Amino acid sequence: MVISTFLQDPMVHLASAGGLALLLGSAGLHKFRDGQGFARVLQGYGAVFGGHLMGRTQSLLRVLVPSLELLAAASVLMSVWLPLAALPAVLLLALYAGVLALGARRGAAIEDCGCHWGGRPQAPSRGLVWRNLVLLLPALNLMLPAQGRPLVWFDAITLVGAVFSGLAFYLLANLLIANRTSLQELSEP
C-alpha cells in the first residue's frame, strides 16, 4: 500500500501534470510552427498506411493533431482538480503508441516519426513505442484522485526538480533511441 499512497500524493500528480503538459504543449506548438515538416511526416505515414492520409485528410490532420495535443496539455493541468480531465492525454498517448507500433512493424518506409523537436529525423521503432507506453503510465495515474495533504513551501522546490528530472530522462531516452537506430543503420550492409 505504500506505492499507492506515493502515487496518489499531490506532488506526484503535480509533477506528472506539469511534465506531460510541457511535453504535449511543446509538441503541439512545434507542429503548428513547422507545418511543412509535419505535412511530410503525415505523407510518410500515409504512404505506409495505404495512402489514406492524402488531400483533405492530411490537411485536417495537420490542424487537428496539434490542436488535440494542446487540448491534452491543458487537460492534464486540470486533472489535478478533475481527474477525468486527463482522458484526452491518455487517449492521445495510446493512439501514438499504436501508430508508432504499426509504423515500426511495417518497416522503415517512414523516415520520420514526427515525435521530436528538430535534430535529425527518427523512424518509428519499438523503442519509441515503449517510450510512449511509459508516458502513458503517469497520464493514467492522473485519472485517479490525489490525496488531500496540504502542500508546503518545500513542495515547490521538489516540483521544479521533479519536472526538470523528468525532462532530462525524456531527452536522454530520445537520444538513446536515436543512437540505437543510427547504430543499426551503420551495421546494415
Coordinates of C-alpha atoms in Angstrom, one line a residue:
M1 CA 0.0 0.0 0.0
V2 CA 3.0 2.3 0.3
I3 CA 3.3 2.6 -3.5
S4 CA -0.4 3.5 -3.9
T5 CA 0.0 6.2 -1.2
F6 CA 3.0 7.6 -3.1
L7 CA 1.3 7.6 -6.5
Q8 CA -1.7 9.5 -5.0
D9 CA 0.5 12.1 -3.4
P10 CA -0.4 15.6 -4.8
M11 CA 3.2 16.2 -5.7
V12 CA 3.3 13.2 -7.9
H13 CA 0.2 14.4 -9.6
L14 CA 1.5 18.0 -10.0
A15 CA 4.8 16.8 -11.4
S16 CA 3.1 14.4 -13.8
A17 CA 0.7 17.0 -14.9
G18 CA 3.5 19.6 -15.3
G19 CA 5.7 17.3 -17.3
L20 CA 3.0 16.0 -19.6
A21 CA 1.6 19.5 -20.2
L22 CA 5.1 20.7 -21.1
L23 CA 5.6 17.7 -23.4
L24 CA 2.2 17.8 -25.2
G25 CA 2.1 21.6 -25.3
S26 CA 5.5 22.0 -26.9
A27 CA 4.8 19.1 -29.3
G28 CA 1.6 20.8 -30.5
L29 CA 3.3 24.2 -30.8
H30 CA 6.2 22.7 -32.7
K31 CA 3.8 21.1 -35.2
F32 CA 2.0 24.4 -35.7
R33 CA 5.2 26.2 -36.3
D34 CA 6.7 23.7 -38.7
G35 CA 3.6 22.9 -40.7
Q36 CA 5.5 21.8 -43.8
G37 CA 7.7 19.4 -41.8
F38 CA 4.6 17.9 -40.1
A39 CA 2.9 17.6 -43.6
R40 CA 6.0 15.5 -44.7
V41 CA 5.6 13.3 -41.6
L42 CA 1.9 12.8 -42.4
Q43 CA 2.8 11.9 -46.0
G44 CA 5.2 9.2 -44.7
Y45 CA 2.5 7.7 -42.5
G46 CA 0.0 8.0 -45.4
A47 CA 2.3 6.0 -47.7
V48 CA 2.7 3.2 -45.2
F49 CA -0.9 3.0 -44.3
G50 CA -2.2 2.7 -47.8
G51 CA -2.3 6.3 -49.0
H52 CA -5.3 7.3 -46.9
L53 CA -3.7 10.4 -45.4
M54 CA -3.7 12.5 -48.6
G55 CA -5.5 15.6 -49.6
R56 CA -8.3 16.8 -47.3
T57 CA -7.5 14.1 -44.7
Q58 CA -3.9 15.3 -44.4
S59 CA -5.0 19.0 -44.2
L60 CA -7.4 18.1 -41.5
L61 CA -4.8 16.1 -39.5
R62 CA -2.3 18.9 -39.9
V63 CA -4.6 21.2 -37.8
L64 CA -6.3 18.5 -35.7
V65 CA -3.3 16.7 -34.2
P66 CA -1.5 19.7 -32.8
S67 CA -4.9 21.1 -31.6
L68 CA -5.5 17.9 -29.8
E69 CA -2.0 18.0 -28.2
L70 CA -2.7 21.5 -26.9
L71 CA -6.1 20.4 -25.6
A72 CA -4.4 17.4 -23.9
A73 CA -1.8 19.7 -22.4
A74 CA -4.5 21.9 -20.8
S75 CA -6.5 18.9 -19.7
V76 CA -3.6 17.3 -17.7
L77 CA -3.2 20.5 -15.9
M78 CA -6.9 20.5 -15.0
S79 CA -6.7 16.8 -13.9
V80 CA -5.2 17.8 -10.6
W81 CA -8.7 19.0 -9.6
L82 CA -10.8 16.9 -12.0
P83 CA -9.1 13.5 -12.6
L84 CA -11.1 12.6 -15.7
A85 CA -9.7 15.6 -17.5
A86 CA -6.6 13.5 -18.2
L87 CA -8.5 11.3 -20.6
P88 CA -7.6 13.2 -23.8
A89 CA -3.9 12.8 -22.9
V90 CA -4.3 9.1 -22.2
L91 CA -6.1 8.5 -25.5
L92 CA -3.6 10.5 -27.5
L93 CA -0.6 8.8 -26.0
A94 CA -2.2 5.4 -26.5
L95 CA -3.1 6.3 -30.1
Y96 CA 0.5 7.5 -30.8
A97 CA 1.9 4.2 -29.3
G98 CA -0.4 2.3 -31.6
V99 CA 0.5 4.3 -34.7
L100 CA 4.2 4.0 -33.9
A101 CA 3.9 0.2 -33.4
L102 CA 2.1 -0.2 -36.8
G103 CA 4.7 2.0 -38.5
A104 CA 7.6 0.1 -36.9
R105 CA 6.0 -3.2 -37.9
R106 CA 5.5 -2.2 -41.5
G107 CA 9.2 -1.3 -41.9
A108 CA 11.4 1.7 -42.5
A109 CA 9.2 3.3 -45.2
I110 CA 8.6 6.2 -42.7
E111 CA 11.7 8.3 -42.4
D112 CA 10.5 10.4 -39.6
C113 CA 8.1 9.6 -36.7
G114 CA 7.3 13.2 -36.1
C115 CA 7.9 12.9 -32.4
H116 CA 11.0 15.0 -31.8
W117 CA 11.8 18.7 -31.7
G118 CA 14.3 19.1 -34.5
G119 CA 17.6 17.4 -34.9
R120 CA 17.7 14.5 -37.3
P121 CA 14.6 12.5 -38.3
Q122 CA 13.9 9.3 -36.4
A123 CA 12.0 6.4 -37.9
P124 CA 9.3 4.7 -35.8
S125 CA 10.8 1.9 -33.7
R126 CA 9.9 -0.4 -30.8
G127 CA 11.9 2.0 -28.5
L128 CA 9.6 4.9 -29.4
V129 CA 6.6 2.6 -28.8
W130 CA 7.9 1.7 -25.3
R131 CA 8.6 5.4 -24.6
N132 CA 5.0 6.3 -25.3
L133 CA 3.7 3.4 -23.2
V134 CA 5.9 4.6 -20.3
L135 CA 4.5 8.1 -20.8
L136 CA 1.0 6.6 -20.6
L137 CA 1.6 5.5 -17.0
P138 CA 1.7 9.0 -15.4
A139 CA -1.3 10.0 -17.6
L140 CA -3.2 7.0 -16.3
N141 CA -2.2 7.9 -12.7
L142 CA -3.6 11.4 -13.2
M143 CA -7.1 9.8 -13.7
L144 CA -7.1 8.7 -10.1
P145 CA -7.8 11.3 -7.4
A146 CA -4.9 12.7 -5.4
Q147 CA -4.7 12.7 -1.6
G148 CA -5.7 15.9 0.1
R149 CA -2.5 16.5 2.0
P150 CA -1.5 20.2 2.4
L151 CA 1.3 21.4 0.3
V152 CA 4.3 23.2 2.0
W153 CA 6.9 25.6 0.6
F154 CA 9.4 22.8 0.0
D155 CA 7.0 21.1 -2.3
A156 CA 7.6 23.9 -4.8
I157 CA 11.3 23.1 -4.9
T158 CA 10.5 19.4 -5.2
L159 CA 8.1 20.0 -8.1
V160 CA 10.7 22.0 -10.1
G161 CA 13.3 19.3 -9.5
A162 CA 10.9 16.5 -10.5
V163 CA 9.8 18.2 -13.7
F164 CA 13.4 19.0 -14.8
S165 CA 14.5 15.5 -13.9
G166 CA 11.6 14.0 -15.9
L167 CA 12.5 16.3 -18.8
A168 CA 16.2 15.1 -18.6
F169 CA 15.1 11.5 -18.6
Y170 CA 12.8 12.0 -21.6
L171 CA 15.6 13.7 -23.6
L172 CA 18.1 11.0 -22.6
A173 CA 15.6 8.3 -23.7
N174 CA 15.1 10.0 -27.1
L175 CA 18.9 10.3 -27.5
L176 CA 19.5 6.6 -26.7
I177 CA 16.7 5.5 -29.1
A178 CA 18.1 7.7 -31.9
N179 CA 21.6 6.4 -31.3
R180 CA 20.4 2.8 -31.4
T181 CA 18.7 3.5 -34.7
S182 CA 21.9 5.1 -36.0
L183 CA 24.0 2.1 -35.0
Q184 CA 21.5 -0.3 -36.7
E185 CA 21.7 1.8 -39.9
L186 CA 25.5 1.8 -39.8
S187 CA 25.7 -2.0 -39.3
E188 CA 23.4 -2.8 -42.2
P189 CA 25.2 -3.7 -45.4

